[in-house]
Coordinates of C-alpha atoms (C1' of nucleotides) in Angstrom, one line a residue:
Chain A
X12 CA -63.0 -26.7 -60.3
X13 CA -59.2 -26.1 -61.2
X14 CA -59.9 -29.4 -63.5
X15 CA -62.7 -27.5 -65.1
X16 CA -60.7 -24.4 -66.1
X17 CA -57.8 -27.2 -67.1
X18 CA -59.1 -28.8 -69.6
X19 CA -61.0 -26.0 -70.7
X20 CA -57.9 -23.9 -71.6
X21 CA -56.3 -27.7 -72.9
X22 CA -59.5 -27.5 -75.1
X23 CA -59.4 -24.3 -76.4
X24 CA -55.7 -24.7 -77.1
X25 CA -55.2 -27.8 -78.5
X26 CA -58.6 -26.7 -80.6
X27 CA -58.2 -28.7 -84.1
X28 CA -58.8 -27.1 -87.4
X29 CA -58.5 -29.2 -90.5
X30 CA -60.3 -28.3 -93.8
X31 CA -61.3 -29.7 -97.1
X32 CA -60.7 -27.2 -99.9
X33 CA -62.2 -28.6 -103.0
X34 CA -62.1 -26.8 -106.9
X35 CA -66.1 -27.0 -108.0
X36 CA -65.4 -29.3 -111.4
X37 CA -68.3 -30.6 -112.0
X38 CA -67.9 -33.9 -110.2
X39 CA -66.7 -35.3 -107.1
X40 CA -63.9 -37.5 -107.5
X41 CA -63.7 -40.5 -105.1
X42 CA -59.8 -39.2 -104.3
X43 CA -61.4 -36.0 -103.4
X44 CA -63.5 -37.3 -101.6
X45 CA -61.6 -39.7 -99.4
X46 CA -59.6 -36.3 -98.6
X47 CA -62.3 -34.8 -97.7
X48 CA -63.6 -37.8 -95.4
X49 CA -60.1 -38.2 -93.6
X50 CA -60.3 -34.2 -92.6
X51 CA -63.7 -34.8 -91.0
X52 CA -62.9 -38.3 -89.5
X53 CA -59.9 -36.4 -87.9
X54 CA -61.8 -33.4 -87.3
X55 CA -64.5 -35.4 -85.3
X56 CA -62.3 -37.7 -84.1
X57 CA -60.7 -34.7 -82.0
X58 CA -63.5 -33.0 -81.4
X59 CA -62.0 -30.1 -83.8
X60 CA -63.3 -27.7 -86.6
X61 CA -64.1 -29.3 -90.2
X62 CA -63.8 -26.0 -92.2
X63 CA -65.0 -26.3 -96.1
X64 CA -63.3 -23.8 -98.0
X65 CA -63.9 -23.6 -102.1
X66 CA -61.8 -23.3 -104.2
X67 CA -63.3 -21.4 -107.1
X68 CA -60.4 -19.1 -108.6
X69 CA -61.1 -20.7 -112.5
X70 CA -64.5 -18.9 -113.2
X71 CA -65.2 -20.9 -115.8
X72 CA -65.5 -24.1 -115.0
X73 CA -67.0 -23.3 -111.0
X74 CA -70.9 -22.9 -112.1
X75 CA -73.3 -23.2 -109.4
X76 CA -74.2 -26.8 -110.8
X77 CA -70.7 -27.8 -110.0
X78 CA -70.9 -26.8 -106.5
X79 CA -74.0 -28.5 -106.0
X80 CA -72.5 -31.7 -107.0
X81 CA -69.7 -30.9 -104.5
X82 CA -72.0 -30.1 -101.7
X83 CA -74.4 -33.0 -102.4
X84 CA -71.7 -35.6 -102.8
X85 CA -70.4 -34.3 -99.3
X86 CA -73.9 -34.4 -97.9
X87 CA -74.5 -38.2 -99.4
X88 CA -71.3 -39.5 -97.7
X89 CA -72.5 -37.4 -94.2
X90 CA -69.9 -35.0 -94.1
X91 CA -71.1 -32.0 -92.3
X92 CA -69.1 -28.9 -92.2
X93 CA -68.5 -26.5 -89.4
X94 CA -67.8 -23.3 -91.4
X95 CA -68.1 -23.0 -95.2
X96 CA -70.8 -22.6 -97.7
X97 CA -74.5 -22.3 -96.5
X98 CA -73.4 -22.6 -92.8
X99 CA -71.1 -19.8 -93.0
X100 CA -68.1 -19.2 -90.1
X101 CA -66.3 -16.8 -88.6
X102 CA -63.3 -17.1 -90.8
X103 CA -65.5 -16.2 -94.1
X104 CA -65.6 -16.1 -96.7
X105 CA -65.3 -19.3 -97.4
X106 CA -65.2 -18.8 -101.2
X107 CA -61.9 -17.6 -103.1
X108 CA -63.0 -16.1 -105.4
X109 CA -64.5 -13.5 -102.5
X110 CA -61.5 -13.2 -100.8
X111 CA -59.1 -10.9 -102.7
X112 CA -58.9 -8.0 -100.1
X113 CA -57.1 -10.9 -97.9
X114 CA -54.5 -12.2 -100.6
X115 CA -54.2 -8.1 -101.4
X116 CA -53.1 -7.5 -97.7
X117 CA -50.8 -11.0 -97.1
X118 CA -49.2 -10.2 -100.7
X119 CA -48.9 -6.4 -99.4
X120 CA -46.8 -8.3 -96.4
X121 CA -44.7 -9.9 -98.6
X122 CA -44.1 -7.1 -100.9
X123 CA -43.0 -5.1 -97.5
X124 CA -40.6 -7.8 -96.3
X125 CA -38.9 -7.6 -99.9
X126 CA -40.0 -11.0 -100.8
X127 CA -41.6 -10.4 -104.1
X128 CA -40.4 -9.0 -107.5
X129 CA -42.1 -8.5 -110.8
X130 CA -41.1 -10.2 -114.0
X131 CA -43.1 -10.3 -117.2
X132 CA -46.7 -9.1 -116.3
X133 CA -46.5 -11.5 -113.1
X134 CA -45.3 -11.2 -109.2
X135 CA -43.0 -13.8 -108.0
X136 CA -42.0 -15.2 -104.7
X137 CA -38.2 -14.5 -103.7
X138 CA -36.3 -17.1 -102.2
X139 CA -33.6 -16.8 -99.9
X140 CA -30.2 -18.2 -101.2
X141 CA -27.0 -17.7 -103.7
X142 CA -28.5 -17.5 -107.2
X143 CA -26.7 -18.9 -110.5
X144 CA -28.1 -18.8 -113.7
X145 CA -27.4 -22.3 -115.3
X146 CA -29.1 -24.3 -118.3
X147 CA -31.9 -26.4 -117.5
X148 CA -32.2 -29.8 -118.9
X149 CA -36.3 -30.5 -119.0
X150 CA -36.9 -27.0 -119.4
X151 CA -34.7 -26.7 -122.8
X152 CA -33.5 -22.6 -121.4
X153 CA -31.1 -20.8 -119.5
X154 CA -32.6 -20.0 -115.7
X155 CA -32.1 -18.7 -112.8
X156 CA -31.7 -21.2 -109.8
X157 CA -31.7 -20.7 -106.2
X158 CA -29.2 -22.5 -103.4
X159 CA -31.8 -22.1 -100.8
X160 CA -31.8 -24.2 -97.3
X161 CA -33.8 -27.2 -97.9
X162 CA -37.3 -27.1 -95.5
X163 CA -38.0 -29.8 -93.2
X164 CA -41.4 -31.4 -93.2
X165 CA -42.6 -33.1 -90.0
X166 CA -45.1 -34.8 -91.8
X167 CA -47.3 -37.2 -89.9
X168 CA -47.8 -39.7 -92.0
X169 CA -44.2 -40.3 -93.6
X170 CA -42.3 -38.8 -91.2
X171 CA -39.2 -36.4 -91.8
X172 CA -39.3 -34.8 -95.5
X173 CA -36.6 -32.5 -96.7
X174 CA -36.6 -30.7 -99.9
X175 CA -35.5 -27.7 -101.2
X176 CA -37.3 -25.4 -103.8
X177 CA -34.6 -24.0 -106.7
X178 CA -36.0 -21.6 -108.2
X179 CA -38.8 -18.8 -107.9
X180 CA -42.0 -19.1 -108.2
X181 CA -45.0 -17.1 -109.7
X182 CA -47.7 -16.0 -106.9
X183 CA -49.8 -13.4 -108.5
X184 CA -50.1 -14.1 -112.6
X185 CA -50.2 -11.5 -115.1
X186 CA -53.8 -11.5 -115.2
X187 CA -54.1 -10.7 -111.5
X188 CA -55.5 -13.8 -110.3
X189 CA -53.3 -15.1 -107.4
X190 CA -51.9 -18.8 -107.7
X191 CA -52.9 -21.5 -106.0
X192 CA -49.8 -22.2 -103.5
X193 CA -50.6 -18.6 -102.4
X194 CA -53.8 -18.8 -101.4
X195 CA -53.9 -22.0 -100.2
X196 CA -51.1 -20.9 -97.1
X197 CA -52.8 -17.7 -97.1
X198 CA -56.2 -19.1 -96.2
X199 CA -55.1 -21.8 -93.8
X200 CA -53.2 -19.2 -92.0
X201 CA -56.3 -16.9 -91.9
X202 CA -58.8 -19.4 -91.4
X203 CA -56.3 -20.7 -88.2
X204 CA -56.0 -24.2 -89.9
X205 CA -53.7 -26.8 -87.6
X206 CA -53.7 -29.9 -89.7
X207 CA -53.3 -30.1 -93.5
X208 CA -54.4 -33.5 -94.7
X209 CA -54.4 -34.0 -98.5
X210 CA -52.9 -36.2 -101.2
X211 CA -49.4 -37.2 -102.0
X212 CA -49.5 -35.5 -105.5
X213 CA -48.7 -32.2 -103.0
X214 CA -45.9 -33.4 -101.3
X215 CA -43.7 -31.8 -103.4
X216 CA -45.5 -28.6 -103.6
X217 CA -45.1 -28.5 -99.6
X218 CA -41.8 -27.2 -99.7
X219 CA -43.1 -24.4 -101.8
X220 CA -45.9 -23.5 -99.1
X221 CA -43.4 -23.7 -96.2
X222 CA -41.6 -21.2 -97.5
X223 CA -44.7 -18.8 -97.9
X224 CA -45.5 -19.8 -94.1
X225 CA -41.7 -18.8 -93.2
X226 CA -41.8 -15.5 -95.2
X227 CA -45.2 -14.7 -93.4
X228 CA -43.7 -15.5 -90.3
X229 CA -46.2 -18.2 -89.4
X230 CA -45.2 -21.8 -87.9
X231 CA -46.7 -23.9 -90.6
X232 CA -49.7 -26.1 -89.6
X233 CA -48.8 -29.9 -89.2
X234 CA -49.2 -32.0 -92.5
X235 CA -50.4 -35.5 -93.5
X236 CA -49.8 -36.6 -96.9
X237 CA -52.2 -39.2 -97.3
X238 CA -51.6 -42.3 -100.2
X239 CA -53.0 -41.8 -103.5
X240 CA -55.8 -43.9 -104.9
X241 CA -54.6 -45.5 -108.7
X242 CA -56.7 -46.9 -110.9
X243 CA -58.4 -50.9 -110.5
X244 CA -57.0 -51.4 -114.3
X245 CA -53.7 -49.7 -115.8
X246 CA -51.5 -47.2 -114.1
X247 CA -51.2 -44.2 -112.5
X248 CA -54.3 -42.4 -110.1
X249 CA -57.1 -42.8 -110.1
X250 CA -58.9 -40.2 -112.9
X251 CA -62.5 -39.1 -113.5
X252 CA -62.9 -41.0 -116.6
X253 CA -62.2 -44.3 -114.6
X254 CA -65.1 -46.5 -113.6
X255 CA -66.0 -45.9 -109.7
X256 CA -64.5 -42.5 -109.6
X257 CA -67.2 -40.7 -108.8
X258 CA -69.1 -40.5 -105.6
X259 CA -72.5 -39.3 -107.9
X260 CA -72.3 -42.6 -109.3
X261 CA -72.3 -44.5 -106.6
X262 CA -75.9 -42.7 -105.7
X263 CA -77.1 -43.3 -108.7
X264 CA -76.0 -46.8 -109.1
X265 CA -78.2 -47.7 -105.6
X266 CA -75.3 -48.1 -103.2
X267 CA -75.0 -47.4 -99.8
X268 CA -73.3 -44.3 -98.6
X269 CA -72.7 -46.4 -95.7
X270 CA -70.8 -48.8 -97.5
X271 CA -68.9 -46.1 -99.8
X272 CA -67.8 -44.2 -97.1
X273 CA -66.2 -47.2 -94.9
X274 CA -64.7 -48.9 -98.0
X275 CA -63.2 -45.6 -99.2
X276 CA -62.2 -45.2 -95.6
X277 CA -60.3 -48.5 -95.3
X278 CA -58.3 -47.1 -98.6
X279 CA -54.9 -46.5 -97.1
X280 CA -56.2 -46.1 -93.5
X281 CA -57.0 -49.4 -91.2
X282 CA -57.9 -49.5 -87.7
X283 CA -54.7 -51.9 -86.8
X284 CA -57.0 -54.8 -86.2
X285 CA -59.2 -56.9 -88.2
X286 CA -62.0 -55.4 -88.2
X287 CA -63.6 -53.8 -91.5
X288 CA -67.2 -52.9 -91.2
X289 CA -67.5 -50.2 -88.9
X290 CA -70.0 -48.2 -88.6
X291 CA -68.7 -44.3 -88.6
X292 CA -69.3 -43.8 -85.1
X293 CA -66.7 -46.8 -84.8
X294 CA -64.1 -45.1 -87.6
X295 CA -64.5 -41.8 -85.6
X296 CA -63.4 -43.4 -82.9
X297 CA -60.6 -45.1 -84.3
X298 CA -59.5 -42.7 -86.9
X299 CA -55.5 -41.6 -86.4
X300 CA -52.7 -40.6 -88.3
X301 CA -50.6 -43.8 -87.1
X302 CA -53.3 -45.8 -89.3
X303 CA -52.8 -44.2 -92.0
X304 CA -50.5 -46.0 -94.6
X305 CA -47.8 -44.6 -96.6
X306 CA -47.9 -46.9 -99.7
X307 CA -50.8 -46.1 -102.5
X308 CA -53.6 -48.5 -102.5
X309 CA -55.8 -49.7 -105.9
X310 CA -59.1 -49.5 -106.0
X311 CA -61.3 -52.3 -105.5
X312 CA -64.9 -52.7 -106.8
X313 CA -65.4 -56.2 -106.1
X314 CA -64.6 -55.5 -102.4
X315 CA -66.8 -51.9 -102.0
X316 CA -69.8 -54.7 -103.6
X317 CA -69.2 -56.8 -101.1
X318 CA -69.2 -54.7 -98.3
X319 CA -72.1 -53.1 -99.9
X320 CA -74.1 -56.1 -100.2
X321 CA -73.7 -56.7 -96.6
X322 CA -74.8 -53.4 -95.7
X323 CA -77.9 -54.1 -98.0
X324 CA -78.9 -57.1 -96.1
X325 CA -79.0 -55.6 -92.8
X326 CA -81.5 -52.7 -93.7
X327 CA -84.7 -52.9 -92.4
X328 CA -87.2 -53.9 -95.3
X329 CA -88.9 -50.0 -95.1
X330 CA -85.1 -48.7 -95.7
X331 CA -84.3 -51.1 -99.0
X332 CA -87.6 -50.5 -100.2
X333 CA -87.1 -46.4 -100.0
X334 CA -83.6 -47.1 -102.2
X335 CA -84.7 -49.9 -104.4
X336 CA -87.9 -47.8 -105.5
X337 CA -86.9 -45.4 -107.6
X338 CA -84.3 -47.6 -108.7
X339 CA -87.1 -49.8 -109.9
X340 CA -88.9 -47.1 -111.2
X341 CA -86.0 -45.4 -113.3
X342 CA -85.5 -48.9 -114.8
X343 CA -89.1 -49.1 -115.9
X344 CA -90.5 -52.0 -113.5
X345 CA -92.6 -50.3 -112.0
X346 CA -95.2 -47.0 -112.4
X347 CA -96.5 -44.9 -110.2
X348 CA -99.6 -46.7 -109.7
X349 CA -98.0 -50.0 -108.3
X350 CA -99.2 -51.2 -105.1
X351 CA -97.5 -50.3 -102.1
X352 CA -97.9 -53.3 -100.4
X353 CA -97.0 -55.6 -103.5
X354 CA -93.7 -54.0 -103.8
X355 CA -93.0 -54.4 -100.5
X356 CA -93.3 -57.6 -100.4
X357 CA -91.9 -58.6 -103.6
X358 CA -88.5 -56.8 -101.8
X359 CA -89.0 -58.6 -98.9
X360 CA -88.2 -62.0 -101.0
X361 CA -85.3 -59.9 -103.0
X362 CA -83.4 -58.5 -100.2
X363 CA -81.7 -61.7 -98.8
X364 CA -80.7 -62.8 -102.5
X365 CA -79.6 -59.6 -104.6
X366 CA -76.4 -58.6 -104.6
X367 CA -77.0 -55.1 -105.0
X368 CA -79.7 -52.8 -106.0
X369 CA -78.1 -52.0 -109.5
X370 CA -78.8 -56.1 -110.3
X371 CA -83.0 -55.7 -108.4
X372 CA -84.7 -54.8 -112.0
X373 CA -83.3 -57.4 -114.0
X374 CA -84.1 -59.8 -110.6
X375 CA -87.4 -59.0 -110.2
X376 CA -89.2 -57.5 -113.3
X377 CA -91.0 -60.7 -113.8
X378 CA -92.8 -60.0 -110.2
X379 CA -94.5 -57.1 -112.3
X380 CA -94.6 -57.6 -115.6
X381 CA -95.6 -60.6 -117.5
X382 CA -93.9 -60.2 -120.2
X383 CA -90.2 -61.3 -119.0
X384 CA -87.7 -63.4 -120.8
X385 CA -87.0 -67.2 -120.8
X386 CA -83.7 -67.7 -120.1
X387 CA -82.4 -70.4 -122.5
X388 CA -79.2 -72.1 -121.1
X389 CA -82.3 -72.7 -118.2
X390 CA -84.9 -73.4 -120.7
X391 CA -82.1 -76.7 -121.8
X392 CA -81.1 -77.6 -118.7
X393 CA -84.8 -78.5 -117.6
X394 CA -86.0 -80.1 -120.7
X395 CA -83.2 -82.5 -120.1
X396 CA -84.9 -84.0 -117.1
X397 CA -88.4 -84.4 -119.0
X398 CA -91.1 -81.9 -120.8
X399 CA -91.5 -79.1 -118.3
X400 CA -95.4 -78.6 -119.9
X401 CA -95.9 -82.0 -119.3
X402 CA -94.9 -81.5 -115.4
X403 CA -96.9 -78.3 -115.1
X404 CA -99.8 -79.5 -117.0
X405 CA -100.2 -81.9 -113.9
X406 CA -99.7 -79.0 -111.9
X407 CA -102.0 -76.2 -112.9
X408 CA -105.4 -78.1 -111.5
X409 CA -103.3 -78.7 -108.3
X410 CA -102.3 -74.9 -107.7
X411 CA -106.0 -73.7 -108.8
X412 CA -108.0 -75.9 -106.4
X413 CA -105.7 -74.3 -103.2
X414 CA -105.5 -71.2 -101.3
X415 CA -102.2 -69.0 -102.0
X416 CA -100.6 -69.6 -98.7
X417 CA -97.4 -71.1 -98.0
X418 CA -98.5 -74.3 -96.1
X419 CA -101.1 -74.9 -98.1
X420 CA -99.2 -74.1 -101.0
X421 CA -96.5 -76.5 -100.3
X422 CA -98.9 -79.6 -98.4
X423 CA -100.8 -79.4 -102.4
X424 CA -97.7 -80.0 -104.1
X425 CA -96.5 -82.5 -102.0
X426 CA -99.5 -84.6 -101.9
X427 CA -99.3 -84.7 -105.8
X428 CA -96.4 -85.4 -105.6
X429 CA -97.1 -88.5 -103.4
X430 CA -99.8 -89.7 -105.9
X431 CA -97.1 -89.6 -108.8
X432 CA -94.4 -91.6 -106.7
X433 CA -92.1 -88.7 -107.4
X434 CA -90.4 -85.7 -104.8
X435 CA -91.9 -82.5 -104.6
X436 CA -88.5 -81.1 -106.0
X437 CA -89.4 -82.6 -109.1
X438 CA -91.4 -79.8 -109.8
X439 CA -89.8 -76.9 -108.6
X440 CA -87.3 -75.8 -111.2
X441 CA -90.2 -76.1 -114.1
X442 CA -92.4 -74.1 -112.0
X443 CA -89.8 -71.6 -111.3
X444 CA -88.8 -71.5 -115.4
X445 CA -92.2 -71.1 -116.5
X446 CA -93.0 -68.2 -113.7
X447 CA -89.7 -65.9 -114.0
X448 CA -87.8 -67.5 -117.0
X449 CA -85.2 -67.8 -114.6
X450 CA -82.7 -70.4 -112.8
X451 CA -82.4 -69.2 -109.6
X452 CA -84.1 -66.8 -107.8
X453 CA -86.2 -66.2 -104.5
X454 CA -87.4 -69.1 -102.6
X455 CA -90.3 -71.1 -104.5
X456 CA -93.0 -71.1 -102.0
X457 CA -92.9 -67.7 -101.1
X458 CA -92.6 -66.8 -104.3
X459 CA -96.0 -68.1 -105.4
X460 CA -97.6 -66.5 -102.4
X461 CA -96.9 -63.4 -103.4
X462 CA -96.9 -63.8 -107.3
X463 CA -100.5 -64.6 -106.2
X464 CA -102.4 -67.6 -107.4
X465 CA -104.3 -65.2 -110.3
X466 CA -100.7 -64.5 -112.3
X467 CA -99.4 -67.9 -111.4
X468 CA -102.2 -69.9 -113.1
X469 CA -102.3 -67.6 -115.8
X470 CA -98.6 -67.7 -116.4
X471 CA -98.7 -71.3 -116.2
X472 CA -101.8 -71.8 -118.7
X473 CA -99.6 -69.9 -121.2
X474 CA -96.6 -71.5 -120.6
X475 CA -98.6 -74.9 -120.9
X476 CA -100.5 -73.9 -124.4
Chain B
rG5 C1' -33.3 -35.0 -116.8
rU6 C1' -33.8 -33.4 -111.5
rC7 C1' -36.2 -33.8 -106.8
rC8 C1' -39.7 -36.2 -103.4
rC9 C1' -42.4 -40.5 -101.8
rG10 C1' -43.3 -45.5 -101.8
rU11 C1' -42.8 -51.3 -102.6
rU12 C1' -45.9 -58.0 -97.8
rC13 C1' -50.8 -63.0 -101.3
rG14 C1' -54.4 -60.9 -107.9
rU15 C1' -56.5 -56.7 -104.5
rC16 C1' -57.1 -54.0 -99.5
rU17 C1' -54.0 -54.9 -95.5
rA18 C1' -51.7 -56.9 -90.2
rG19 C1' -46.7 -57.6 -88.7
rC20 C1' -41.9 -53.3 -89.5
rC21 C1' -40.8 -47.8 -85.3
rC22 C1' -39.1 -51.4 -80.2
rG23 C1' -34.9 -57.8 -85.0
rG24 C1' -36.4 -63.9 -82.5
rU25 C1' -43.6 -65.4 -80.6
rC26 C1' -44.0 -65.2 -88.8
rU27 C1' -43.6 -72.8 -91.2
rA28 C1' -46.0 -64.3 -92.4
rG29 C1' -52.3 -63.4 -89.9
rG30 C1' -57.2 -61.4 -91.7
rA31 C1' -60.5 -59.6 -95.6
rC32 C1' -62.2 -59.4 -100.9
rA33 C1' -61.6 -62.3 -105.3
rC34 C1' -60.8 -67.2 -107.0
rC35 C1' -61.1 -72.9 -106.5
rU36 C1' -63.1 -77.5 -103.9
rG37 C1' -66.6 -79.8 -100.7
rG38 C1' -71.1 -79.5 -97.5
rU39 C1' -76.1 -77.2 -96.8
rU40 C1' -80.2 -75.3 -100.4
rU41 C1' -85.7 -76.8 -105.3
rU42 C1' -82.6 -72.8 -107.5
rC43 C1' -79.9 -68.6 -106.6
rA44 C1' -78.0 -65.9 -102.6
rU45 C1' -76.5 -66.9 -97.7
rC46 C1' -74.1 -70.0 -94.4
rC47 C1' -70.3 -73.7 -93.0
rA48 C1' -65.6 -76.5 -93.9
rG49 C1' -61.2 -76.5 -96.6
rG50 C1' -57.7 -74.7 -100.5
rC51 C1' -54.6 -71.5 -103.7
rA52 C1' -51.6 -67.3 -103.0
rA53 C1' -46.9 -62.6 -100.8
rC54 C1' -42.0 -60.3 -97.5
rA55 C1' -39.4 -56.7 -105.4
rG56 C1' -33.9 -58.2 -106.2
rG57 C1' -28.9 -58.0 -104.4
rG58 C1' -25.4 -56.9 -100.7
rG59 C1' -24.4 -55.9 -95.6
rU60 C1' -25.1 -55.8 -89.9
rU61 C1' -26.5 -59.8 -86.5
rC62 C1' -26.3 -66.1 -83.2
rG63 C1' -30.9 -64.5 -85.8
rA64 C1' -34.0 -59.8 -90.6
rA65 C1' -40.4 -59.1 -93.5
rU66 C1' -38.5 -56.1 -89.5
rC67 C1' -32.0 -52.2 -89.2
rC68 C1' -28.3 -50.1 -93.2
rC69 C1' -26.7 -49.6 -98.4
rC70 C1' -27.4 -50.3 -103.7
rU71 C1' -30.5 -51.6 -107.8
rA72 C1' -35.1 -52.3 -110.0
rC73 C1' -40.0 -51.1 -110.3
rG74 C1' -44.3 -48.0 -109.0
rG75 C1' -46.3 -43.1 -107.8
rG76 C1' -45.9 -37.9 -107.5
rA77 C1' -43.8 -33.1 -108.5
rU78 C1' -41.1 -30.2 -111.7
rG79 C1' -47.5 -24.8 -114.9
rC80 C1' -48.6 -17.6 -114.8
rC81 C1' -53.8 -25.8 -113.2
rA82 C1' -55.6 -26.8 -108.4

RNA sequence: GUCCCGUUCGUCUAGCCCGGUCUAGGACACCUGGUUUUCAUCCAGGCAACAGGGGUUCGAAUCCCCUACGGGAUGCCA
């Protein structure tokens, strides 16, 4: 019983709250969204609170399109959130821009503790320390710096940080509209939060919001500054323009969220072992700071395709058909009125050979249309071994005297074959050439089955003349 | 300029905290061979790294210092 009430209380205290506090732009950024995936893998890993908290203080770019996007991308990757937007929370709103009578009362706190001064149309944040006015090199002016104590970050993933802030800082602008290292430690101390995971890039801004905690009087929440993501090609981060930067993309492309989310996962966090494809029940479980890595990691698309290409083949064929079809569709392969069951089928041959879903129009069109391309470098390499309408002149009475199954299929051509003294093989690449125009491709047999013997003979008259 | 953080194969990384087990392991990519009608898979093998320099130590990828390089911050952006 006394264990009950135990870990109860241990429960309720140690009660993790981490949150994900994005700025609507329009599109999700893959370094966003890893932020947003270590704060729920940490969250669910410790049976905490994922809060989502938006950050929508510019009204002109935060439209409800760009939300959307947000919300979907977080939804694609199966991040679900405890308290924010549509679920809604006890520590709501969970929009900024609904939350001024808040950063009114905290700033009203400040103002009262003799922490804030106005200067030019704006209130700024007073630090506590001699003050010496002294010319400023980058800045090109005289200003006014400030000895203060340096603040000490315990942060969890690089350990002990010092740094000192030097000069005062603007929290409310002229306009009215509070900054954002104000409402940041203003809502995470509302809203409780106990773990701050977010990039690098605010590691320097930390000492800024430590001092805000101190002037408020609040123990600051324990920080992780996770590694940055830079760019595959060139230097610096990685930035929206950048191919694979955005998680929309991947949707659209045909990958996995399965595969996004454990490759993006593996991006400056490992389990310690050698294991890589985890399923997220696995990276849940796994998930800590002590994994997390301090150096910045470069993205990698060849590796996210192969990851994803293994995810591909282990889908049941009803799964990759329900992501390849309107992938096919969008490409033009195939219409509405396409036969269920051909399509399935024609996947069924596909899955176990295409890379990815982005490459299945280009690998399969020929399964539905009959006008597809002959591929030339092919077309040379086969005519080197003897007139490929020659060879499938011999063959075209062959296939149409046979039923379109695979034994039969394949005890025809071989028993030609015998008559002519030559191997089956010896038919093979012509036949595949004059079917899909291509080189390589599903496996033969099965391919005729289901290209049916009506296309096949037709295809093949026309190849012949 | 100043401040903060970082640096192991081309890339993601293990090892580093608690120095010897590291002739530095795995994965992706790449190359070779095998399997396959082809392609993909699969199998076998290969290439390839402790940024540099000092120190400490019997011994350093691991500890300390310096340098270089990379990243970030330095906004009335978030």
């Amino acid at each position: 019983m006394c264990d009950c009430i135990l870990s109860y209380l241990n429960f309720i205290m140690s009660q993790v709250r981490v949150r994900f506090a994005p700025s609507p732009t329009g599109f999700f950024h893959i370094g966003s969204a890893r932020t947003a995936l270590f704060n729920w893998l940490y969250a669910r890993h410790t049976g905490g609170t994922f809060v989502l908290r938006i950050e929508d203080t510019d009204k002109e770019r935060n439209t409800d399109e760009a939300l959307r996007v947000l919300l979907d991308g977080m939804r694609w990757m199966g991040m679900d959130w405890d308290e924010g937007p549509e679920v809604g929370g006890a520590s709501g709103p969970y929009f900024q821009s609904e939350r001024q009578a808040v950063y009114d009362e905290y700033l009203l706190k400040l103002k009262d503790a003799g922490r804030t001064y106005e200067k030019d149309g704006a209130i700024w944040f007073k630090l506590e320390g001699e003050r010496t006015t002294e010319y400023d090199d980058f800045r090109k002016a005289e200003v006014e710096k400030v000895k203060a104590a340096p603040v000490v970050i315990d942060d969890a993933v690089r350990g002990r940080v010092e740094r000192a802030e030097e000069m005062d800082f603007v929290i409310v602008r002229k306009d009215g509209n509070p900054v954002f290292h104000l409402v940041n430690v203003v809502d995470d101390i509302a809203m409780g939060i106990t773990h701050v995971i977010r990039g690098e890039d605010h590691l320097s801004n930390t000492s800024k919001h430590v001092e805000l905690f101190k002037a408020f009087g609040v123990e600051p929440p324990v920080f992780a500054h996770i590694p940055l993501i830079l760019k595959e090609v060139g230097s610096g981060k990685m930035s929206k323009r950048d191919k694979g930067a955005l998680i929309e993309e991947y949707e659209q492309r045909g990958f996995l969220a399965n595969a996004v989310r454990n490759y993006i996962s593996l991006l400056g966090w490992n389990p310690k072992d050698e294991r890589e494809k985890m399923d997220i029940a696995e990276i849940v479980e796994l998930f800590d700071f002590p994994g997390i890595n301090k150096g910045n990691s470069r993205f990698d698309e060849k590796k996210l395709s192969a990851l994803n290409t293994e995810y591909l083949r282990e889908l049941n064929i009803e799964s990759y058909a329900f992501l390849a079809r309107p992938i096919l569709h969008t490409a033009g392969v195939i219409s509405e009125e396409e036969n269920e069951d051909y399509i399935q089928s024609v996947l069924t041959l596909c899955q176990s050979k295409a890379r990815s879903l982005d490459e299945l129009p280009d690998f399969c069109r020929y399964f539905f249309s009959d006008a597809y391309a002959l591929d030339e470098k092919t077309g040379n390499k086969i005519a080197k071994k003897g007139d490929p309408k020659e060879l499938l002149a011999e063959i075209v009475p062959v296939l149409d005297a046979v039923d379109f199954e695979a034994d039969a299929l394949q005890a025809a051509l071989e028993a030609h074959a015998e008559s002519k003294d030559v191997k089956v093989f010896a038919y093979f690449p012509a036949l595949r050439y004059a079917l899909s125009g291509k080189g390589g491709g599903p496996d033969l047999i099965p391919m005729l089955v289901v290209l049916g013997k009506q296309r096949v003979l037709a295809r093949l008259q026309a190849f012949v003349g």
